[in-house]
Coordinates of C-alpha atoms (C1' of nucleotides) in Angstrom, one line a residue:
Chain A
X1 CA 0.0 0.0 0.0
X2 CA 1.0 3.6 -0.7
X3 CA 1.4 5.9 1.5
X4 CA -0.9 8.8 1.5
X5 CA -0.6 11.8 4.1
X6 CA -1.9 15.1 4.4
X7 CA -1.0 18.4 6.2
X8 CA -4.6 20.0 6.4
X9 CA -4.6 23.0 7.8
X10 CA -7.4 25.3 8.1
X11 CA -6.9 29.1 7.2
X12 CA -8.1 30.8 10.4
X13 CA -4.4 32.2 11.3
X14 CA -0.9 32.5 10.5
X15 CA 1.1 29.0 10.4
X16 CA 2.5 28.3 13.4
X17 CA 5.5 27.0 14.3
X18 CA 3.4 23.8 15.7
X19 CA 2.0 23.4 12.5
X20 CA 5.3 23.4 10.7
X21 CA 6.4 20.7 12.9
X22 CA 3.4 18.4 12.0
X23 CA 4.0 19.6 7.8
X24 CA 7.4 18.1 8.4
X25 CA 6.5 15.3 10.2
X26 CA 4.1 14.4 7.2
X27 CA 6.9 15.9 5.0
X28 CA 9.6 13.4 6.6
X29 CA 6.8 9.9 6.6
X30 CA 6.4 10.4 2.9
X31 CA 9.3 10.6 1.6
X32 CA 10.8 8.4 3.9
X33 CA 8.3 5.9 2.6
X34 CA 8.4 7.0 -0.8
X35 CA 4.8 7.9 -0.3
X36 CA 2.8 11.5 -1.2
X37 CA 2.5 14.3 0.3
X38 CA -0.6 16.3 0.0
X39 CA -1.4 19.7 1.1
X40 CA -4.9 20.3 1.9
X41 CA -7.4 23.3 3.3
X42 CA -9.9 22.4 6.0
X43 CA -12.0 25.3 5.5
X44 CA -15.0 24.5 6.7
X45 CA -15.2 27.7 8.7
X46 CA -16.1 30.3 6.3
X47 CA -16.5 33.1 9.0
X48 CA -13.2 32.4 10.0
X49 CA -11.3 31.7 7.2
X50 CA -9.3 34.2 5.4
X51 CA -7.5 34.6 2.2
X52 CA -4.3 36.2 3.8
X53 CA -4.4 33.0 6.0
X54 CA -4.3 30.7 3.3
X55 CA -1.2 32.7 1.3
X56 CA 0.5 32.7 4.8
X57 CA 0.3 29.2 4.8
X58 CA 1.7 28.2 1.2
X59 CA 4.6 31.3 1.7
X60 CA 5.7 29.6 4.9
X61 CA 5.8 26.1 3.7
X62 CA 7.7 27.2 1.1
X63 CA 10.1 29.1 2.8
X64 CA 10.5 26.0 4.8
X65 CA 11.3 24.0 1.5
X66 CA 8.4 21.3 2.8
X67 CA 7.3 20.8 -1.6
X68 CA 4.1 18.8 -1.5
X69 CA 2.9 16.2 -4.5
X70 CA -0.8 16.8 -4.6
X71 CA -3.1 19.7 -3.2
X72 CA -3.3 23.2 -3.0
X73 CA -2.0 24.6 -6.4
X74 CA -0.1 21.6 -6.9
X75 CA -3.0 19.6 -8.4
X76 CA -3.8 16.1 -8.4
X77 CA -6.4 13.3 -9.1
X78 CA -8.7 15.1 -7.0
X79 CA -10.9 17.9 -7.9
X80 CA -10.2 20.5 -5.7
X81 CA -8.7 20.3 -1.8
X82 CA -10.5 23.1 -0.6
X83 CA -13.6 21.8 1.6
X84 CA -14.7 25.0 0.8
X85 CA -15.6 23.6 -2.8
X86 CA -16.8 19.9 -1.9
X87 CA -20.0 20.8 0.0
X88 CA -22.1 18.6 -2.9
X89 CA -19.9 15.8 -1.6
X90 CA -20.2 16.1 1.8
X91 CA -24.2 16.3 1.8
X92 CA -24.1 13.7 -0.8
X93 CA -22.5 11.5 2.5
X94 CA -24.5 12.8 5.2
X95 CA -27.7 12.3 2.9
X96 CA -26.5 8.5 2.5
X97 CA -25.7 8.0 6.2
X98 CA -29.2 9.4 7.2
X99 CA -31.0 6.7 4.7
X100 CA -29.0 4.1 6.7
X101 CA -29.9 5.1 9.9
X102 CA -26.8 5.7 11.1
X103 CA -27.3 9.7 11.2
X104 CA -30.8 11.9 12.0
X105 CA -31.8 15.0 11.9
X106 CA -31.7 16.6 14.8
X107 CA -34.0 19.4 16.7
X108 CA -32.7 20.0 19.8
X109 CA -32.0 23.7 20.8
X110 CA -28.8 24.9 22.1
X111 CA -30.5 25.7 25.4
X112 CA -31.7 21.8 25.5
X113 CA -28.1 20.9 25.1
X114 CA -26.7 22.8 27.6
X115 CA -29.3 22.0 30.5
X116 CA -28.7 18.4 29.4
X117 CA -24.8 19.0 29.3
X118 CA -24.9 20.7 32.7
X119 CA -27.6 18.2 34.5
X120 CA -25.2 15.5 33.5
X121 CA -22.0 17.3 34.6
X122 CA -23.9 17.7 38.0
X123 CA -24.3 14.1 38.4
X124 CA -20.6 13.7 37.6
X125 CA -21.7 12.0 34.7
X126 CA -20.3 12.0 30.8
X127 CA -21.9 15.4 28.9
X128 CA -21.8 13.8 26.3
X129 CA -25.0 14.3 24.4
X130 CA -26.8 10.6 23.3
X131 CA -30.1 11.9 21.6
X132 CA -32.4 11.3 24.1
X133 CA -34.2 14.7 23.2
X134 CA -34.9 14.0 19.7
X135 CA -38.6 13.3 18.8
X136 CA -39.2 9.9 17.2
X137 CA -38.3 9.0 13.4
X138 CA -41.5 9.7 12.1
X139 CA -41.9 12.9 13.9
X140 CA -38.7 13.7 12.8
X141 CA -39.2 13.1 8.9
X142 CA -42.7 15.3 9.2
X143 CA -40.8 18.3 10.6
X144 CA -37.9 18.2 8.2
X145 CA -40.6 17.6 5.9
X146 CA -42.2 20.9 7.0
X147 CA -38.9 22.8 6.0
X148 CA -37.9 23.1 10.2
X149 CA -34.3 23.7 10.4
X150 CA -31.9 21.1 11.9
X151 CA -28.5 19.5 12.2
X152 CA -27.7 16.2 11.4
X153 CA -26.1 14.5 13.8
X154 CA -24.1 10.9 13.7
X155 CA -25.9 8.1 15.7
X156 CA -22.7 6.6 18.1
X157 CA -23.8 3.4 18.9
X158 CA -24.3 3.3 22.3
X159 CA -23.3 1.1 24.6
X160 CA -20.4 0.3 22.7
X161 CA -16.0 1.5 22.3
X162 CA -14.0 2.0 20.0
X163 CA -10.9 1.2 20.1
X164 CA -7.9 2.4 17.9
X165 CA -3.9 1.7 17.3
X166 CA -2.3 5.0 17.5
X167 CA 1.6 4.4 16.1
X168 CA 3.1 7.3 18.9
X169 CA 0.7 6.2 21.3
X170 CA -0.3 3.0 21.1
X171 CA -4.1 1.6 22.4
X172 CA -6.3 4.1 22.8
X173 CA -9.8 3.2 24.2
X174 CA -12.7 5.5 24.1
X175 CA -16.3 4.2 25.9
X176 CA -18.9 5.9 23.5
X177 CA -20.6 7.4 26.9
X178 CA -17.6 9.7 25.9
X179 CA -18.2 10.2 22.7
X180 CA -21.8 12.5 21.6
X181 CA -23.9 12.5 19.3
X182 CA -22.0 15.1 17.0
X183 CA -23.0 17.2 14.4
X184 CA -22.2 16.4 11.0
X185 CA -23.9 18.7 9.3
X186 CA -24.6 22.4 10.6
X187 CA -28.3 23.7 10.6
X188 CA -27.1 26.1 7.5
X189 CA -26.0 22.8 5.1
X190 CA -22.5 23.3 5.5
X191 CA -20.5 20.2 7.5
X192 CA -18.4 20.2 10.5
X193 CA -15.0 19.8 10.6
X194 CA -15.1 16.2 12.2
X195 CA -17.2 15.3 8.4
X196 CA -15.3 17.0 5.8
X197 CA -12.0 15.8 7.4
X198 CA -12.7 12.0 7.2
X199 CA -14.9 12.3 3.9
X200 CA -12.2 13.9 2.1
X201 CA -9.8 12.0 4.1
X202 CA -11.3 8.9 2.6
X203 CA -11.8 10.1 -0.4
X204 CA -8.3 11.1 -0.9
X205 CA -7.3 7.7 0.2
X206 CA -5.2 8.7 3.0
X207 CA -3.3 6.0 5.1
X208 CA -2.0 8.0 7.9
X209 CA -3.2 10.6 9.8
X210 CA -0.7 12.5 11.3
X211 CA -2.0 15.4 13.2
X212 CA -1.7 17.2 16.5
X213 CA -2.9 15.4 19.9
X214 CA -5.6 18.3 20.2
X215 CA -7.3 15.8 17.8
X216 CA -6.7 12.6 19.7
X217 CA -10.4 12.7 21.1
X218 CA -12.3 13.6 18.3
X219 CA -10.5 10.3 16.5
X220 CA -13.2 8.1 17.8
X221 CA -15.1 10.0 15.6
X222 CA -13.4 9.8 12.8
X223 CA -13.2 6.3 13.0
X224 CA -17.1 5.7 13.8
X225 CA -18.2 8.0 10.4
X226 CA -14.9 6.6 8.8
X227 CA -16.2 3.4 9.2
X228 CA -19.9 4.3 8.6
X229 CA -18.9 5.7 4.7
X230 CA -18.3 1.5 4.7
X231 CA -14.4 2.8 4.3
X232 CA -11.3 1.1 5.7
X233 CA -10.0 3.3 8.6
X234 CA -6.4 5.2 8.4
X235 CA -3.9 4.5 11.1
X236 CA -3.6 7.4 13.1
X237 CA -0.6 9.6 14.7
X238 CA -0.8 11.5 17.2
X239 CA 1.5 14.2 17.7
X240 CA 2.0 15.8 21.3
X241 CA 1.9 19.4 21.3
X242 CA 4.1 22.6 21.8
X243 CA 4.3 24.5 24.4
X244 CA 5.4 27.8 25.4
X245 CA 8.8 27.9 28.4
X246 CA 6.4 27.9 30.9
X247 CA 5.2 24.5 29.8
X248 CA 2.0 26.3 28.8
X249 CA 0.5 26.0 25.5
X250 CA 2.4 28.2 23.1
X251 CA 0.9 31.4 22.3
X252 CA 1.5 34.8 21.4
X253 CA 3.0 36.2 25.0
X254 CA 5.8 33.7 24.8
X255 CA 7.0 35.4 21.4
X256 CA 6.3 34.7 18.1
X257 CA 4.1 31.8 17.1
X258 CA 4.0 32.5 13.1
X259 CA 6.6 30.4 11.0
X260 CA 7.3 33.4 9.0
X261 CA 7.9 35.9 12.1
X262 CA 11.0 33.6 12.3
X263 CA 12.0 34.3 8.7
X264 CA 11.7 37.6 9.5
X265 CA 14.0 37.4 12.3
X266 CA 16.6 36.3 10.6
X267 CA 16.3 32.6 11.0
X268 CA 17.1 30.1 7.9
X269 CA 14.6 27.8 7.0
X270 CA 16.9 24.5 7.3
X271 CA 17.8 25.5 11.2
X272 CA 13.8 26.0 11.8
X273 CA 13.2 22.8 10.2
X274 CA 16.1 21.0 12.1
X275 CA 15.3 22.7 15.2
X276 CA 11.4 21.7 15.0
X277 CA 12.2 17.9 13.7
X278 CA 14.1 17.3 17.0
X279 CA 11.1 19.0 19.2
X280 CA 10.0 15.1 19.7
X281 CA 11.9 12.9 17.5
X282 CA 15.6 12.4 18.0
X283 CA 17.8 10.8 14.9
X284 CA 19.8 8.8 17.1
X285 CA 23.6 8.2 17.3
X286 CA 23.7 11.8 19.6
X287 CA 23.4 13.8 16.0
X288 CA 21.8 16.9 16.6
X289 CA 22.8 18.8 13.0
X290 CA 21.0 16.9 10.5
X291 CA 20.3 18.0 7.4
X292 CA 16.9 17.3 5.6
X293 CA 17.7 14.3 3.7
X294 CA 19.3 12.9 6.5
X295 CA 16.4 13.3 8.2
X296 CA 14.3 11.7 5.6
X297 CA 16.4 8.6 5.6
X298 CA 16.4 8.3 9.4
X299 CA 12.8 9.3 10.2
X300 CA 10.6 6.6 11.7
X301 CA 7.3 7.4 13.3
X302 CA 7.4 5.0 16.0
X303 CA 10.9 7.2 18.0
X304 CA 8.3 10.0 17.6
X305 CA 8.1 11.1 21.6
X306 CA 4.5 11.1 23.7
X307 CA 5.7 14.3 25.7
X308 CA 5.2 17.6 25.2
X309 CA 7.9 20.0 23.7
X310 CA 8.8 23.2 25.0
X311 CA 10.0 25.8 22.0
X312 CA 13.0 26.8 23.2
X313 CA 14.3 29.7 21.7
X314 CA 17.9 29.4 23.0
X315 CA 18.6 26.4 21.2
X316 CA 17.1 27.5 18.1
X317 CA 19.6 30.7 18.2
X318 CA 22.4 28.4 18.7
X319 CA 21.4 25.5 15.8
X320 CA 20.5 28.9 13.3
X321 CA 24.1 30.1 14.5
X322 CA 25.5 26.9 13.3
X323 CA 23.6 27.0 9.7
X324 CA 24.7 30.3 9.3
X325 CA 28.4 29.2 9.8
X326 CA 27.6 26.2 7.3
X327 CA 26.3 28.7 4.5
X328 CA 28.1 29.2 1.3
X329 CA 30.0 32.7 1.7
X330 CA 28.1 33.7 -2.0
X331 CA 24.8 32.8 -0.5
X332 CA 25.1 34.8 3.1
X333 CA 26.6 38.1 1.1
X334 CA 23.2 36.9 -1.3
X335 CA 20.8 36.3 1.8
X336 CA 22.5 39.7 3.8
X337 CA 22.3 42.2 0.8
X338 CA 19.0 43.4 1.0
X339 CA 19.0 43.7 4.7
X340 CA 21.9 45.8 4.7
X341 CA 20.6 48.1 2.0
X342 CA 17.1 48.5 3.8
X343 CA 19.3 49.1 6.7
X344 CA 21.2 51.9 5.0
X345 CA 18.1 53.3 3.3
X346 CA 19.8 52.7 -0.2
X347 CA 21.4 50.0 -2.5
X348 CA 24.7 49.2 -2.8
X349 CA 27.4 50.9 -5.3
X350 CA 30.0 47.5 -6.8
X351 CA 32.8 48.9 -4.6
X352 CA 30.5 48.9 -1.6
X353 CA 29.6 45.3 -2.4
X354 CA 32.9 44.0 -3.2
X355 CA 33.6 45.6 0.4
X356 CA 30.7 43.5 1.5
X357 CA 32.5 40.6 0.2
X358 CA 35.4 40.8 1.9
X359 CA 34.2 41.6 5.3
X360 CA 31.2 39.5 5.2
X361 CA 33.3 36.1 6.2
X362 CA 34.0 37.3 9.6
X363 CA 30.6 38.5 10.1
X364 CA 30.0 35.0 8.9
X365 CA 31.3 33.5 11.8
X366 CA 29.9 35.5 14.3
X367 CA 25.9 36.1 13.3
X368 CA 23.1 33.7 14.7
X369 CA 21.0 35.6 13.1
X370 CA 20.7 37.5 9.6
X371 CA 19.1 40.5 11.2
X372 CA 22.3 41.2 13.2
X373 CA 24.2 41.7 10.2
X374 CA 23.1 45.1 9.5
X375 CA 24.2 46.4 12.6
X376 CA 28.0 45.1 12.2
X377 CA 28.7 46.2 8.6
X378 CA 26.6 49.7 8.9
X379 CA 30.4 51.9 9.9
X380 CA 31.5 50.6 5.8
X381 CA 29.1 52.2 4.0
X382 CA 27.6 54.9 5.5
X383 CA 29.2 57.9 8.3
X384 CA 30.2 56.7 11.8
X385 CA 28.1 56.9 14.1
X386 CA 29.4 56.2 17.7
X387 CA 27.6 54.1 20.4
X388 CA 27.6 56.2 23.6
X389 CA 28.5 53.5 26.0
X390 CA 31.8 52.2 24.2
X391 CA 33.3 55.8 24.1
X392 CA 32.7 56.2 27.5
X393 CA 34.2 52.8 28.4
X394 CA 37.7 53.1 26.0
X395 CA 38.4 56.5 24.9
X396 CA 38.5 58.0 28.3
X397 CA 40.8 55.5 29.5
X398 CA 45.0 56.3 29.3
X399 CA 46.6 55.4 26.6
X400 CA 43.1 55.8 24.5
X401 CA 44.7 59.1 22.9
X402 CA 48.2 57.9 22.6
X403 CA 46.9 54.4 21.0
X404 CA 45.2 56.8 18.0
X405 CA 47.9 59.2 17.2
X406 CA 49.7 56.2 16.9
X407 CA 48.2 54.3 14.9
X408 CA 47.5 57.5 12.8
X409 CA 51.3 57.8 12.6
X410 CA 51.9 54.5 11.4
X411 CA 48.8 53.7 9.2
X412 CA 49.8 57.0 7.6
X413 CA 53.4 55.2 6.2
X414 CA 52.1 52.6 4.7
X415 CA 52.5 51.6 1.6
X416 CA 50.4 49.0 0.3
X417 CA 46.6 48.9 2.1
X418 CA 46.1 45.5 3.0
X419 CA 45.2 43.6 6.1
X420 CA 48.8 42.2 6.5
X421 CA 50.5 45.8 6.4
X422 CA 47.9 47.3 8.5
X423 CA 48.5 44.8 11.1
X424 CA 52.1 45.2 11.0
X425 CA 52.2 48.5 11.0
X426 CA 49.9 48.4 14.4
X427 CA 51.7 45.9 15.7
X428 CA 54.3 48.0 15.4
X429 CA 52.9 50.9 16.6
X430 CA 51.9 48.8 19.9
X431 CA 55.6 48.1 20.5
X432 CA 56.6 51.3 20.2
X433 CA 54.4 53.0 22.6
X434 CA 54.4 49.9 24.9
X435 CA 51.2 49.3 24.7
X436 CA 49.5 45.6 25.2
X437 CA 47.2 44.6 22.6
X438 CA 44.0 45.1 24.6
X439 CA 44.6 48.7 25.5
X440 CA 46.1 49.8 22.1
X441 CA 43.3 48.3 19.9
X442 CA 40.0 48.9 22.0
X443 CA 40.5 52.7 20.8
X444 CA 41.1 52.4 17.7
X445 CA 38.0 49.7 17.4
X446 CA 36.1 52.4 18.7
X447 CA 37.3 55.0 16.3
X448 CA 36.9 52.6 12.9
X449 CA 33.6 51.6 13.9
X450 CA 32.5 53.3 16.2
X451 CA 31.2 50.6 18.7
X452 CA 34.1 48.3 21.7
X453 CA 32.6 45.1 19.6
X454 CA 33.2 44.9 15.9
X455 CA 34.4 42.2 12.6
X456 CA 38.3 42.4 13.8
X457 CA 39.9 45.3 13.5
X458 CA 43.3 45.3 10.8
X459 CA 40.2 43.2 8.1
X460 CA 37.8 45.9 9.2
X461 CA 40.7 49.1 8.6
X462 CA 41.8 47.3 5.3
X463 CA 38.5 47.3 4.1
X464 CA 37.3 51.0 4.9
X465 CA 40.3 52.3 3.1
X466 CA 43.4 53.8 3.9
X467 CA 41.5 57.6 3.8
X468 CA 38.3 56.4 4.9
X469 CA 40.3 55.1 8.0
X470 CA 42.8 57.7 8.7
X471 CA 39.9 60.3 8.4
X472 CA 38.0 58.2 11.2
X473 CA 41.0 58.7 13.4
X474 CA 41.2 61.9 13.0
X475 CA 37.6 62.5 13.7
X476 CA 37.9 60.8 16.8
X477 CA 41.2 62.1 18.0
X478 CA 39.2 65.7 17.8
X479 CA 36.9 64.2 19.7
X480 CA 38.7 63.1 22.6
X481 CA 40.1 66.3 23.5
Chain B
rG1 C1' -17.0 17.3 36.9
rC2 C1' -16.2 13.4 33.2
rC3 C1' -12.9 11.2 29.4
rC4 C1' -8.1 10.6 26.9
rC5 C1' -2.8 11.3 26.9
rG6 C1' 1.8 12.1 29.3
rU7 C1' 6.0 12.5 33.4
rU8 C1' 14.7 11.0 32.4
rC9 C1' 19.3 17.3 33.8
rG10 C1' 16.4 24.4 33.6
rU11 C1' 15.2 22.9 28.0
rC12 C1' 15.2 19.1 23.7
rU13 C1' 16.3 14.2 24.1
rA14 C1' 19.2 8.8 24.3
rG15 C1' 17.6 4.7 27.1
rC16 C1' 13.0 -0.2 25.4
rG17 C1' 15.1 -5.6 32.6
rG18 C1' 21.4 -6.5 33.7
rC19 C1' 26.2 -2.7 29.2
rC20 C1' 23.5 3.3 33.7
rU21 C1' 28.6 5.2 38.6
rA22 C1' 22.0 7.4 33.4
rG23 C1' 24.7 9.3 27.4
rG24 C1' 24.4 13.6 23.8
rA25 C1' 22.8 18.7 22.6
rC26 C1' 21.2 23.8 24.2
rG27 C1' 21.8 26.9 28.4
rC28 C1' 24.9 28.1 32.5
rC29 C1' 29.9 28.2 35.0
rA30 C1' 35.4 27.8 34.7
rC31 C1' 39.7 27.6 31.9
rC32 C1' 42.3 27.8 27.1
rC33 C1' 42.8 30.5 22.5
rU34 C1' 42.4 35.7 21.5
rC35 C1' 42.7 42.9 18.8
rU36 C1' 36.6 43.3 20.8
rC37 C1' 32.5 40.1 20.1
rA38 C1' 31.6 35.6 18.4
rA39 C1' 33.4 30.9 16.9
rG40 C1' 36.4 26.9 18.6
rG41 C1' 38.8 23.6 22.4
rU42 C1' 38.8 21.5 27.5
rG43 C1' 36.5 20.6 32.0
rG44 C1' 32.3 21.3 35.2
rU45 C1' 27.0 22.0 36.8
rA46 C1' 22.4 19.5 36.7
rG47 C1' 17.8 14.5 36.0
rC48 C1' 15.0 8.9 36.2
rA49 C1' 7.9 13.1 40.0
rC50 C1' 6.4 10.2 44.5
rG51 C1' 4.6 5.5 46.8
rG52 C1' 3.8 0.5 46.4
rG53 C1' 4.5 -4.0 43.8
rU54 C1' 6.7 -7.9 40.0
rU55 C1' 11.9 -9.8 39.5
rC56 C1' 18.0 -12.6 41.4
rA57 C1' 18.0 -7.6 39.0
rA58 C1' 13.8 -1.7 37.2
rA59 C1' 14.8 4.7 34.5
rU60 C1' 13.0 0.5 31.8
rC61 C1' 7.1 -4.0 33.5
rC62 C1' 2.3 -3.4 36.7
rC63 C1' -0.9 -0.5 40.2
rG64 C1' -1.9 3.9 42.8
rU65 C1' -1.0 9.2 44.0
rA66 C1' 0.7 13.9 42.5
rC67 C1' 1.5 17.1 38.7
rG68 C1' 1.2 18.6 33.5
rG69 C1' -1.3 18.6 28.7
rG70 C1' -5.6 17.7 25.5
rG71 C1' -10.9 17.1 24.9
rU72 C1' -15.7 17.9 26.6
rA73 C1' -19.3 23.4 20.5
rC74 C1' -24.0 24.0 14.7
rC75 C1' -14.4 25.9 16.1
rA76 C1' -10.8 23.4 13.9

RNA sequence: GCCCCGUUCGUCUAGCGGCCUAGGACGCCACCCUCUCAAGGUGGUAGCACGGGUUCAAAUCCCGUACGGGGUACCA
């Protein structure tokens, strides 16, 4: 059998960096199995649904590099994979689960529902709602007949279980006094989540269903109208959810939530996706930097964790650190470019991006994020600006004055301008004045750059320029006095 | 309230009855390297929720308790 999975999300917000996990666990079971991947929209909820959610959604997977087979603008031997355009379908289902008996039309008010809800809460009984206020079949037929609006609700045989073989968690057992009487089919035609997800999860001939554990007690469900359509159930996976460092479900006051508010950041796409992959599945062997095809080869549902994961920021710093390190040197000038010229207000001249170039290796080494870059190249291209706090701390210290003439002095005699003669000649300049390498430098970091941290200091002169550089002295030795 | 799921360092996890004096990674601390900051190197810190069983032997199996999460809609 082939496997068939799908990421379904439903366009009422932003995709989330929980959701990216569960697209990459479906990503990672496909093609691990050399099955499909299909992307899907559960959009049952028209009020809710938006069309900025659903771009949001195809951007970020994208960005993450997550390429599905079938759905959403991909195409495929289904129709559509909207729900939003299958509506014939899904009364076409409900109308043939009603004929069997196994669903009804049902009258009872939401005020019915809740005193029965509340009345069996009370008794510390199940709330779960078994029909017992619907009037008889007849009755029933005569009112709908009538044109009385109603819902349609699934019949769960009662007394009765169901019972299912969830890969991450195993047996699950559900007594169908849990399980209600749910509505299939709203009062206004249009079908409930818990219907349009299995019909078009049959339909679609999915095998596994791997979602997050916020679904794990509708699955009964899913299994009952699965199994009601006369289909052959999927196996189901269970995902445990995310949760924000207080071990609270992840929301907005713990940071950002959207996948693409990390792009924004200055995260890469491969760190997010390695990050999230270990967030409750481990590769083995102690590997923690895995690469996506690596992943894909070692990826096997049943390692997939019960627990909860906390989204720990920290680590993901670190791990996009690391990817930053691994890129190319062409791709992170390619990747920083545009942030340094919104930065700057304008674009870059060639000779400002062959400067770019040269400096942007040591930058390299020292970013965990693309944002930061900005902020470390600005004193190349634009006037110096200098930060308050590391005047304060170097240039009123002894020797600050001394270390700048100089290094004016000797940067002045040399010849060639390149890193290796502006280090000697300030190495040189430190012997002279008897200066250790802390004290001499600090100033003159300050003066180049304008900031006590900086790319390191004879790559950063060399690239500014011999007048560029001397003139930056000079505005600084005016400065100290 | 009722139902379901879970519980190994602060965090992500390895572990599937003896290889565990519990391993790795992030974080943190120290030292080394060093022109700042990073990076890198070395070392360190810290954990099997608790109580009962089962067994020659339990982090690993069973039961209970506590705690956490999810669900309990004409939301998904």
């Amino acid at each position: 059998m082939t496997v068939r999975v799908r990421f379904a999300p439903s366009p009422t917000g932003f995709l989330h960096v929980g959701g990216g996990r569960t697209a990459l666990y479906n990503y990672l079971f496909a093609r691990n199995n050399g099955g499909t991947f299909i992307l899907r929209s559960d959009d049952t909820d028209e009020a809710r649904s938006t069309d900025e959610f659903r771009a949001d959604i195809l951007e970020s997977l994208r960005w993450l590099g997550l390429d599905w087979d079938e759905g959403i603008e991909a195409g495929g031997p289904m129709e559509t994979y909207r729900q939003s355009a299958r509506l014939s379908r899904y009364q076409e289902v409900v109308a043939g689960l009603v004929a069997d008996g196994k669903a009804y039309y049902s009258f009872a008010t939401p005020e019915q529902l809740d005193t029965f809800r509340k009345e069996a809460m009370a008794a510390g009984k199940s709330p779960a709602y078994d029909g017992s206020l619907e009037p008889s079949a007849a009755d029933a037929a005569a009112r709908v007949a009538a044109g009385e609006s109603a819902t349609v609700r699934f019949a769960v045989p009662r007394p009765g279980s169901t019972v299912f073989d969830d890969v991450v968690r195993e047996t699950v057992t559900f007594d169908h006094a849990q399980v209600e009487d749910f509505v299939i089919l709203r009062s206004n035609g249009t079908p409930t989540y818990h219907l349009a997800s299995t019909v078009d999860d049959v339909d679609f001939g999915i095998t596994h269903v791997i979602r997050g554990e916020d679904l794990l007690s509708s699955t009964p469900k899913h299994v009952l109208l699965t199994e009601a359509m006369g289909a052959h159930r999927a196996t189901y996976v269970h995902l445990s959810l995310l949760m924000g460092p207080d071990g609270k479900k992840l929301s907005k006051r713990h940071g950002h939530t959207a996948i693409k508010a990390y792009r924004d950041e200055g995260y890469l796409a491969d760190a997010m996706l390695n990050y999230l992959a270990l967030l409750g599945w481990s590769p083995g062997d102690d590997d923690t930097v895995i690469a996506l095809d690596e992943m894909v080869k070692r990826f096997d549902l049943a390692t997939v964790s019960k627990n909860p994961a906390i989204f720990d920021t920290d680590k993901l710093l670190w791990m996009n650190g690391v990817y930053i390190r691994e890129m190319p040197a062409a791709d992170f000038v390619d990747g920083v470019r545009s942030l340094v010229e919104v930065d700057l207000g304008r674009e870059l001249a060639a000779d400002e991006l062959d400067t770019l170039g040269e400096i942007a290796p040591l930058v390299q080494e020292r970013a965990k994020l693309l944002n930061e870059v900005p902020a470390q190249v600005r004193f190349l291209f634009g006037d110096i600006e200098y930060d308050e706090t590391s005047w304060n701390k170097v240039m009123t210290k002894d020797g600050a004055a001394e270390a700048v003439a100089g290094a004016t002095e000797h940067l002045t005699a040399v010849g060639e301008w390149s890193v290796e003669a502006v280090e000697a000649a300030l190495r040189a300049m430190l012997a002279e004045r008897e200066l250790s390498a802390r004290k001499g430098f600090q100033p003159l970091r300050v003066a180049i750059s304008g900031s006590s941290v900086s790319p390191p200091l004879f790559e950063s002169i060399a690239a500014l320029g011999r007048e560029r550089s001397l003139d930056r002295l000079a505005t600084a030795a005016s400065r100290m006095v």
